[in-house]
PDB file of C-alpha atoms in Angstrom:
ATOM      1  CA  MET A   1       0.000   0.000   0.000  1.00 65.00           C
ATOM      2  CA  ARG A   2       2.823   2.395   0.820  1.00 69.00           C
ATOM      3  CA  ARG A   3       4.330   1.818  -2.627  1.00 71.00           C
ATOM      4  CA  TYR A   4       1.124   2.934  -4.338  1.00 64.00           C
ATOM      5  CA  PHE A   5       1.043   6.056  -2.211  1.00 63.00           C
ATOM      6  CA  GLN A   6       4.669   6.876  -3.142  1.00 66.00           C
ATOM      7  CA  LEU A   7       3.943   6.249  -6.810  1.00 57.00           C
ATOM      8  CA  PHE A   8       0.837   8.437  -6.636  1.00 60.00           C
ATOM      9  CA  CYS A   9       2.831  11.256  -4.941  1.00 59.00           C
ATOM     10  CA  PHE A  10       5.583  10.987  -7.560  1.00 62.00           C
ATOM     11  CA  ILE A  11       3.136  11.175 -10.483  1.00 69.00           C
ATOM     12  CA  PHE A  12       1.184  14.024  -8.889  1.00 60.00           C
ATOM     13  CA  CYS A  13       4.351  16.042  -8.202  1.00 57.00           C
ATOM     14  CA  SER A  14       5.611  15.423 -11.746  1.00 58.00           C
ATOM     15  CA  ILE A  15       2.376  16.651 -13.290  1.00 65.00           C
ATOM     16  CA  LEU A  16       2.274  19.672 -10.978  1.00 51.00           C
ATOM     17  CA  CYS A  17       5.876  20.629 -11.840  1.00 52.00           C
ATOM     18  CA  THR A  18       5.162  20.285 -15.558  1.00 52.00           C
ATOM     19  CA  ILE A  19       2.116  22.546 -15.310  1.00 53.00           C
ATOM     20  CA  LEU A  20       3.968  25.151 -13.266  1.00 47.00           C
ATOM     21  CA  LEU A  21       6.999  25.223 -15.555  1.00 47.00           C
ATOM     22  CA  THR A  22       4.975  25.512 -18.756  1.00 46.00           C
ATOM     23  CA  SER A  23       2.796  28.281 -17.344  1.00 47.00           C
ATOM     24  CA  CYS A  24       5.872  30.410 -16.560  1.00 48.00           C
ATOM     25  CA  THR A  25       6.890  30.681 -20.192  1.00 50.00           C
ATOM     26  CA  GLY A  26       4.503  32.794 -22.244  1.00 79.00           C
ATOM     27  CA  THR A  27       4.383  33.532 -25.925  1.00 90.00           C
ATOM     28  CA  LEU A  28       6.690  36.392 -26.836  1.00 96.00           C
ATOM     29  CA  PHE A  29       5.413  37.124 -30.360  1.00 96.00           C
ATOM     30  CA  ASP A  30       2.419  35.931 -32.341  1.00 97.00           C
ATOM     31  CA  GLY A  31       2.035  37.868 -35.554  1.00 97.00           C
ATOM     32  CA  SER A  32       3.748  38.856 -38.785  1.00 98.00           C
ATOM     33  CA  ARG A  33       6.792  41.007 -39.482  1.00 98.00           C
ATOM     34  CA  THR A  34       8.258  42.559 -42.621  1.00 97.00           C
ATOM     35  CA  GLY A  35      11.428  44.593 -42.479  1.00 97.00           C
ATOM     36  CA  ASN A  36      14.121  45.889 -44.818  1.00 97.00           C
ATOM     37  CA  GLU A  37      16.240  49.037 -45.251  1.00 97.00           C
ATOM     38  CA  ASN A  38      13.092  51.053 -46.122  1.00 97.00           C
ATOM     39  CA  GLN A  39      10.411  49.836 -43.705  1.00 98.00           C
ATOM     40  CA  LEU A  40       9.365  47.927 -40.609  1.00 98.00           C
ATOM     41  CA  ILE A  41       5.821  46.583 -40.539  1.00 98.00           C
ATOM     42  CA  MET A  42       4.509  44.344 -37.763  1.00 98.00           C
ATOM     43  CA  SER A  43       1.049  43.103 -36.919  1.00 98.00           C
ATOM     44  CA  TYR A  44       0.621  41.053 -33.775  1.00 98.00           C
ATOM     45  CA  ARG A  45      -1.877  39.412 -31.464  1.00 97.00           C
ATOM     46  CA  ILE A  46       0.813  39.008 -28.804  1.00 97.00           C
ATOM     47  CA  PHE A  47       3.955  41.136 -28.519  1.00 97.00           C
ATOM     48  CA  ASN A  48       5.999  40.710 -25.317  1.00 97.00           C
ATOM     49  CA  THR A  49       9.522  41.324 -26.540  1.00 97.00           C
ATOM     50  CA  THR A  50      11.795  43.824 -28.281  1.00 98.00           C
ATOM     51  CA  ASP A  51      12.361  43.984 -32.025  1.00 98.00           C
ATOM     52  CA  SER A  52      14.422  46.374 -34.110  1.00 98.00           C
ATOM     53  CA  GLN A  53      15.130  47.182 -37.738  1.00 98.00           C
ATOM     54  CA  PRO A  54      17.819  49.411 -39.293  1.00 98.00           C
ATOM     55  CA  LEU A  55      16.651  51.851 -41.980  1.00 98.00           C
ATOM     56  CA  GLU A  56      19.011  53.491 -44.467  1.00 97.00           C
ATOM     57  CA  LEU A  57      17.876  57.116 -44.586  1.00 98.00           C
ATOM     58  CA  GLU A  58      19.043  60.240 -46.387  1.00 98.00           C
ATOM     59  CA  LYS A  59      18.858  63.839 -45.268  1.00 97.00           C
ATOM     60  CA  GLY A  60      15.385  65.121 -46.160  1.00 98.00           C
ATOM     61  CA  ASP A  61      13.701  61.729 -45.888  1.00 98.00           C
ATOM     62  CA  VAL A  62      10.724  61.289 -43.570  1.00 98.00           C
ATOM     63  CA  ILE A  63       9.709  58.256 -41.525  1.00 98.00           C
ATOM     64  CA  ASP A  64       5.952  57.829 -41.805  1.00 98.00           C
ATOM     65  CA  ALA A  65       4.762  56.013 -38.676  1.00 98.00           C
ATOM     66  CA  GLU A  66       1.434  54.469 -37.777  1.00 98.00           C
ATOM     67  CA  ILE A  67       0.846  52.831 -34.399  1.00 98.00           C
ATOM     68  CA  ILE A  68      -2.298  50.833 -33.684  1.00 97.00           C
ATOM     69  CA  CYS A  69      -2.526  49.874 -30.029  1.00 96.00           C
ATOM     70  CA  ASP A  70      -5.543  47.666 -29.299  1.00 97.00           C
ATOM     71  CA  SER A  71      -4.225  46.676 -25.870  1.00 97.00           C
ATOM     72  CA  GLY A  72      -1.034  46.546 -23.847  1.00 97.00           C
ATOM     73  CA  ARG A  73       1.832  49.030 -24.011  1.00 97.00           C
ATOM     74  CA  LEU A  74       4.607  49.928 -26.447  1.00 97.00           C
ATOM     75  CA  TRP A  75       7.949  51.680 -26.211  1.00 98.00           C
ATOM     76  CA  ILE A  76       9.416  53.113 -29.429  1.00 98.00           C
ATOM     77  CA  LYS A  77      12.813  54.603 -30.148  1.00 98.00           C
ATOM     78  CA  ILE A  78      14.302  55.824 -33.441  1.00 98.00           C
ATOM     79  CA  GLN A  79      18.018  56.500 -33.146  1.00 98.00           C
ATOM     80  CA  LYS A  80      21.085  56.998 -35.335  1.00 96.00           C
ATOM     81  CA  ASP A  81      24.096  55.136 -33.915  1.00 90.00           C
ATOM     82  CA  HIS A  82      24.480  56.125 -30.263  1.00 89.00           C
ATOM     83  CA  GLU A  83      23.244  59.683 -30.751  1.00 94.00           C
ATOM     84  CA  THR A  84      20.239  61.243 -29.056  1.00 96.00           C
ATOM     85  CA  PRO A  85      17.069  59.567 -30.405  1.00 97.00           C
ATOM     86  CA  VAL A  86      15.202  61.533 -33.079  1.00 97.00           C
ATOM     87  CA  TYR A  87      12.019  60.052 -31.615  1.00 97.00           C
ATOM     88  CA  ALA A  88      11.263  58.243 -28.366  1.00 97.00           C
ATOM     89  CA  ALA A  89       7.984  57.375 -26.657  1.00 97.00           C
ATOM     90  CA  GLU A  90       7.302  55.280 -23.574  1.00 96.00           C
ATOM     91  CA  LYS A  91       4.261  53.319 -22.446  1.00 95.00           C
ATOM     92  CA  ILE A  92       2.174  54.063 -25.542  1.00 94.00           C
ATOM     93  CA  LEU A  93      -1.430  53.085 -24.830  1.00 93.00           C
ATOM     94  CA  THR A  94      -3.274  54.657 -27.771  1.00 94.00           C
ATOM     95  CA  SER A  95      -3.128  54.555 -31.554  1.00 96.00           C
ATOM     96  CA  ASN A  96      -1.280  57.358 -33.277  1.00 95.00           C
ATOM     97  CA  SER A  97       0.166  58.469 -36.621  1.00 97.00           C
ATOM     98  CA  PHE A  98       3.133  60.806 -37.005  1.00 97.00           C
ATOM     99  CA  GLN A  99       6.097  61.679 -39.187  1.00 98.00           C
ATOM    100  CA  VAL A 100       9.753  61.996 -38.199  1.00 98.00           C
ATOM    101  CA  PRO A 101      11.902  64.239 -40.445  1.00 98.00           C
ATOM    102  CA  ILE A 102      15.489  63.099 -40.997  1.00 98.00           C
ATOM    103  CA  GLU A 103      18.074  65.864 -40.825  1.00 97.00           C
ATOM    104  CA  GLU A 104      21.218  63.744 -41.268  1.00 97.00           C
ATOM    105  CA  SER A 105      21.924  60.779 -43.575  1.00 97.00           C
ATOM    106  CA  GLY A 106      22.808  57.448 -42.027  1.00 97.00           C
ATOM    107  CA  THR A 107      21.524  54.207 -40.572  1.00 97.00           C
ATOM    108  CA  TYR A 108      18.705  54.672 -38.079  1.00 98.00           C
ATOM    109  CA  LYS A 109      17.556  51.848 -35.858  1.00 98.00           C
ATOM    110  CA  ILE A 110      13.865  51.585 -35.005  1.00 98.00           C
ATOM    111  CA  THR A 111      13.359  49.692 -31.744  1.00 98.00           C
ATOM    112  CA  VAL A 112       9.910  48.583 -30.620  1.00 98.00           C
ATOM    113  CA  THR A 113       9.230  46.927 -27.264  1.00 98.00           C
ATOM    114  CA  GLY A 114       5.847  45.470 -26.352  1.00 98.00           C
ATOM    115  CA  GLU A 115       4.265  44.502 -23.073  1.00 97.00           C
ATOM    116  CA  LYS A 116       1.083  42.459 -23.482  1.00 96.00           C
ATOM    117  CA  ALA A 117       0.605  44.400 -26.712  1.00 97.00           C
ATOM    118  CA  LYS A 118      -1.931  43.695 -29.436  1.00 97.00           C
ATOM    119  CA  GLY A 119      -2.094  45.772 -32.624  1.00 98.00           C
ATOM    120  CA  SER A 120       0.389  46.838 -35.288  1.00 98.00           C
ATOM    121  CA  VAL A 121       3.197  49.244 -36.132  1.00 98.00           C
ATOM    122  CA  SER A 122       4.321  50.593 -39.479  1.00 98.00           C
ATOM    123  CA  PHE A 123       7.432  52.685 -40.163  1.00 98.00           C
ATOM    124  CA  LYS A 124       8.038  53.536 -43.806  1.00 98.00           C
ATOM    125  CA  ARG A 125      10.705  55.644 -45.462  1.00 98.00           C
ATOM    126  CA  ILE A 126       9.382  58.476 -47.625  1.00 98.00           C
ATOM    127  CA  GLU A 127      12.140  59.806 -49.850  1.00 96.00           C
ATOM    128  CA  GLY A 128      12.786  63.510 -49.540  1.00 88.00           C
TER     129      GLY A 128
END
């Protein structure tokens, strides 16, 4: 009888550990992403990570941005090398469209971080 009890405890503890360990890891990204030197477009049902894309921009270009925030929060930064960001926003909760003028040619990195986010982002280069 004691053996059955030990076996039952072992199986129960194994199942409990499996459930606890799998519930700790959540989905980081569930959606689609397109990115190249001219654009970053993402649409997601779940976004709990950071993603970035370098854009090759010339002086006079404009980044046309559209943020759709259905839920969760976003952080966005557009920065050339290690210089001061040309655009930065924290804890974005609402949808928004804006343009960022580029005053100096170079490679700009767009970084997007999501926390329980659902929606989409679009950053497209408009040649100046």
